[in-house]
Amino acid sequence: MLNKRIKLITSLSFLIVSCFWAAPDHGIGDDALYKKYTDPNGRFSFEYPATMNVQSANADEVKVTHPGASFRITVFVEQRQGKSKLTAADLLDWSKKRLQEEMKNVSVLGEGKLQGLEGSQGYIAVSFTDKKGIQLVQMVQYYVAEDRFLQMTISDRPEGFKNLQTVIQKVHQSLKILNPKLK
């Protein structure tokens, strides 16, 4: 059982790292399979599979879900408390620490910065077992502005991440910050 889990994590590690650092590989006509979400306040945009549904809880949060799958995309903008020198690296470190404290079997599969996105930003891909005992893989991207930050989370079960490698890569790499101050 342990060897099986180690093989799964190792395979996912390679897959996720390859997924996020590799150049996009899209076939002709793939763009018809995606829709573009643009924040109503003009702060950011990203592409998502056309089969998914967009739900906006409020002006600062959008959730994209698939009706028959566990694949999820969540993006929110949050105002920072005070005038600290918060960076994306700080938020990524906080995310890792929180996951290790709250979840089981946490493994960092990859981390880095999204090419073409300037400023304080970065991502981390992790595998973990949640409180319900469900194995998940999650990619979290942060972009930090002067007094706000944006968090994009893409999550699924390990087999979903494996099956949706190209989709996840496209969603992740499509994130654009339209207003660098996020206002």
CSV table of C-alpha atoms in Angstrom, one decimal:
chain,number,residue,atom,x,y,z
A,1,MET,CA,0.0,0.0,0.0
A,2,LEU,CA,2.8,2.4,0.9
A,3,ASN,CA,4.7,1.6,-2.2
A,4,LYS,CA,1.6,2.1,-4.3
A,5,ARG,CA,1.1,5.5,-2.7
A,6,ILE,CA,4.8,6.5,-3.2
A,7,LYS,CA,4.5,5.5,-6.9
A,8,LEU,CA,1.3,7.5,-7.3
A,9,ILE,CA,2.9,10.6,-5.7
A,10,THR,CA,6.1,10.2,-7.8
A,11,SER,CA,4.0,9.8,-11.0
A,12,LEU,CA,1.9,12.8,-10.1
A,13,SER,CA,5.0,14.8,-9.2
A,14,PHE,CA,6.5,14.3,-12.6
A,15,LEU,CA,3.1,15.0,-14.3
A,16,ILE,CA,2.4,18.2,-12.4
A,17,VAL,CA,5.9,19.6,-12.8
A,18,SER,CA,5.8,18.8,-16.5
A,19,CYS,CA,2.3,20.2,-16.8
A,20,PHE,CA,3.2,23.6,-15.3
A,21,TRP,CA,6.7,24.1,-16.7
A,22,ALA,CA,6.1,22.8,-20.2
A,23,ALA,CA,5.0,25.1,-23.1
A,24,PRO,CA,1.3,24.9,-24.0
A,25,ASP,CA,0.4,22.1,-26.4
A,26,HIS,CA,-3.0,23.0,-28.0
A,27,GLY,CA,-4.4,21.5,-31.2
A,28,ILE,CA,-6.2,23.5,-33.9
A,29,GLY,CA,-9.7,24.3,-32.8
A,30,ASP,CA,-9.1,23.8,-29.1
A,31,ASP,CA,-10.1,27.4,-28.4
A,32,ALA,CA,-13.7,26.5,-29.1
A,33,LEU,CA,-13.6,24.1,-26.1
A,34,TYR,CA,-12.9,27.1,-23.8
A,35,LYS,CA,-14.6,30.2,-22.6
A,36,LYS,CA,-12.9,33.3,-21.3
A,37,TYR,CA,-13.9,34.7,-17.9
A,38,THR,CA,-13.2,38.4,-17.4
A,39,ASP,CA,-13.7,39.8,-13.9
A,40,PRO,CA,-16.6,42.3,-14.0
A,41,ASN,CA,-14.3,44.9,-12.4
A,42,GLY,CA,-11.6,44.4,-15.1
A,43,ARG,CA,-8.9,43.1,-12.8
A,44,PHE,CA,-8.2,39.6,-14.2
A,45,SER,CA,-9.2,37.1,-16.8
A,46,PHE,CA,-8.6,33.4,-17.4
A,47,GLU,CA,-9.9,30.6,-19.7
A,48,TYR,CA,-11.9,27.6,-18.6
A,49,PRO,CA,-13.5,24.6,-20.2
A,50,ALA,CA,-16.8,25.4,-21.9
A,51,THR,CA,-18.4,22.4,-20.2
A,52,MET,CA,-18.0,24.1,-16.8
A,53,ASN,CA,-20.4,26.4,-15.0
A,54,VAL,CA,-19.4,29.8,-13.6
A,55,GLN,CA,-20.8,30.9,-10.2
A,56,SER,CA,-20.0,34.3,-8.7
A,57,ALA,CA,-20.7,34.5,-5.0
A,58,ASN,CA,-19.7,38.2,-4.9
A,59,ALA,CA,-17.7,40.8,-6.8
A,60,ASP,CA,-14.4,39.3,-5.4
A,61,GLU,CA,-14.9,35.6,-5.9
A,62,VAL,CA,-15.7,33.3,-8.8
A,63,LYS,CA,-16.1,29.5,-8.8
A,64,VAL,CA,-16.0,27.4,-11.9
A,65,THR,CA,-17.3,23.8,-11.5
A,66,HIS,CA,-18.1,20.9,-13.6
A,67,PRO,CA,-21.6,19.4,-12.9
A,68,GLY,CA,-20.3,15.8,-13.2
A,69,ALA,CA,-16.7,15.9,-12.0
A,70,SER,CA,-14.6,16.9,-9.0
A,71,PHE,CA,-12.5,19.4,-11.1
A,72,ARG,CA,-12.8,22.9,-9.6
A,73,ILE,CA,-11.4,26.4,-10.2
A,74,THR,CA,-11.7,29.1,-7.6
A,75,VAL,CA,-10.4,32.7,-8.0
A,76,PHE,CA,-10.8,35.4,-5.4
A,77,VAL,CA,-9.4,38.8,-4.7
A,78,GLU,CA,-8.9,39.8,-1.1
A,79,GLN,CA,-7.9,43.1,0.5
A,80,ARG,CA,-4.7,42.8,2.6
A,81,GLN,CA,-4.7,43.7,6.3
A,82,GLY,CA,-2.5,46.6,7.1
A,83,LYS,CA,0.5,47.8,4.9
A,84,SER,CA,2.8,44.8,5.4
A,85,LYS,CA,5.4,43.9,2.8
A,86,LEU,CA,3.5,40.7,1.9
A,87,THR,CA,4.8,38.8,-1.2
A,88,ALA,CA,3.6,35.8,-3.1
A,89,ALA,CA,6.4,33.8,-1.6
A,90,ASP,CA,5.0,34.6,1.9
A,91,LEU,CA,1.6,33.4,0.8
A,92,LEU,CA,3.0,30.2,-0.7
A,93,ASP,CA,4.9,29.5,2.5
A,94,TRP,CA,1.8,30.1,4.6
A,95,SER,CA,-0.2,27.8,2.3
A,96,LYS,CA,2.3,25.0,2.7
A,97,LYS,CA,2.5,25.4,6.4
A,98,ARG,CA,-1.3,25.5,6.8
A,99,LEU,CA,-1.7,22.3,4.6
A,100,GLN,CA,0.9,20.5,6.6
A,101,GLU,CA,-0.8,21.4,9.9
A,102,GLU,CA,-4.4,20.6,8.7
A,103,MET,CA,-4.1,17.7,6.2
A,104,LYS,CA,-2.4,14.3,5.9
A,105,ASN,CA,0.2,13.0,3.5
A,106,VAL,CA,1.1,16.5,2.1
A,107,SER,CA,3.6,16.4,-0.7
A,108,VAL,CA,4.9,19.4,-2.7
A,109,LEU,CA,4.8,18.4,-6.4
A,110,GLY,CA,6.1,21.6,-7.9
A,111,GLU,CA,6.4,25.3,-7.6
A,112,GLY,CA,7.5,28.3,-9.6
A,113,LYS,CA,6.3,31.4,-11.3
A,114,LEU,CA,4.0,31.8,-14.3
A,115,GLN,CA,6.0,33.0,-17.3
A,116,GLY,CA,4.7,36.3,-18.7
A,117,LEU,CA,3.1,37.4,-15.5
A,118,GLU,CA,5.1,40.3,-13.9
A,119,GLY,CA,5.1,41.2,-10.3
A,120,SER,CA,5.0,39.3,-7.0
A,121,GLN,CA,3.5,36.0,-8.1
A,122,GLY,CA,4.0,32.3,-7.9
A,123,TYR,CA,2.4,28.9,-7.7
A,124,ILE,CA,2.6,25.6,-5.8
A,125,ALA,CA,1.2,22.2,-6.7
A,126,VAL,CA,0.5,19.9,-3.8
A,127,SER,CA,-0.9,16.5,-3.1
A,128,PHE,CA,-2.7,15.8,0.2
A,129,THR,CA,-5.4,13.8,1.9
A,130,ASP,CA,-8.2,16.0,3.2
A,131,LYS,CA,-10.1,15.7,6.5
A,132,LYS,CA,-12.6,13.3,4.9
A,133,GLY,CA,-9.8,11.0,3.7
A,134,ILE,CA,-10.1,12.0,0.1
A,135,GLN,CA,-6.8,12.3,-1.9
A,136,LEU,CA,-6.6,15.6,-3.7
A,137,VAL,CA,-4.1,17.5,-5.9
A,138,GLN,CA,-4.2,21.2,-5.9
A,139,MET,CA,-2.4,24.0,-7.7
A,140,VAL,CA,-2.5,27.4,-6.1
A,141,GLN,CA,-1.4,30.6,-7.8
A,142,TYR,CA,-0.9,33.9,-6.0
A,143,TYR,CA,-0.5,37.4,-7.4
A,144,VAL,CA,0.2,40.2,-4.8
A,145,ALA,CA,-0.6,43.8,-5.4
A,146,GLU,CA,0.0,46.8,-3.2
A,147,ASP,CA,-3.1,46.3,-0.9
A,148,ARG,CA,-4.8,43.2,-2.4
A,149,PHE,CA,-4.0,39.8,-3.6
A,150,LEU,CA,-5.5,37.3,-6.0
A,151,GLN,CA,-5.6,33.5,-5.4
A,152,MET,CA,-6.4,31.0,-8.1
A,153,THR,CA,-6.9,27.4,-7.0
A,154,ILE,CA,-7.3,24.5,-9.4
A,155,SER,CA,-8.1,21.2,-7.7
A,156,ASP,CA,-9.2,17.7,-8.4
A,157,ARG,CA,-8.6,14.1,-7.4
A,158,PRO,CA,-5.2,12.7,-8.6
A,159,GLU,CA,-6.7,10.8,-11.5
A,160,GLY,CA,-8.5,13.9,-12.6
A,161,PHE,CA,-5.3,15.9,-12.6
A,162,LYS,CA,-3.7,13.1,-14.7
A,163,ASN,CA,-6.5,13.0,-17.2
A,164,LEU,CA,-6.9,16.8,-17.5
A,165,GLN,CA,-3.2,17.7,-17.7
A,166,THR,CA,-3.6,19.8,-20.9
A,167,VAL,CA,-6.8,21.5,-19.6
A,168,ILE,CA,-5.1,22.4,-16.3
A,169,GLN,CA,-2.1,23.7,-18.1
A,170,LYS,CA,-4.3,25.9,-20.3
A,171,VAL,CA,-6.3,27.3,-17.4
A,172,HIS,CA,-3.2,28.0,-15.3
A,173,GLN,CA,-1.3,29.7,-18.1
A,174,SER,CA,-4.3,31.7,-19.3
A,175,LEU,CA,-4.4,33.8,-16.1
A,176,LYS,CA,-3.9,37.5,-17.0
A,177,ILE,CA,-3.8,40.4,-14.6
A,178,LEU,CA,-5.6,43.2,-16.4
A,179,ASN,CA,-5.3,45.7,-13.5
A,180,PRO,CA,-2.0,45.2,-11.6
A,181,LYS,CA,-3.5,47.0,-8.6
A,182,LEU,CA,-6.5,44.6,-8.5
A,183,LYS,CA,-8.8,47.6,-7.8
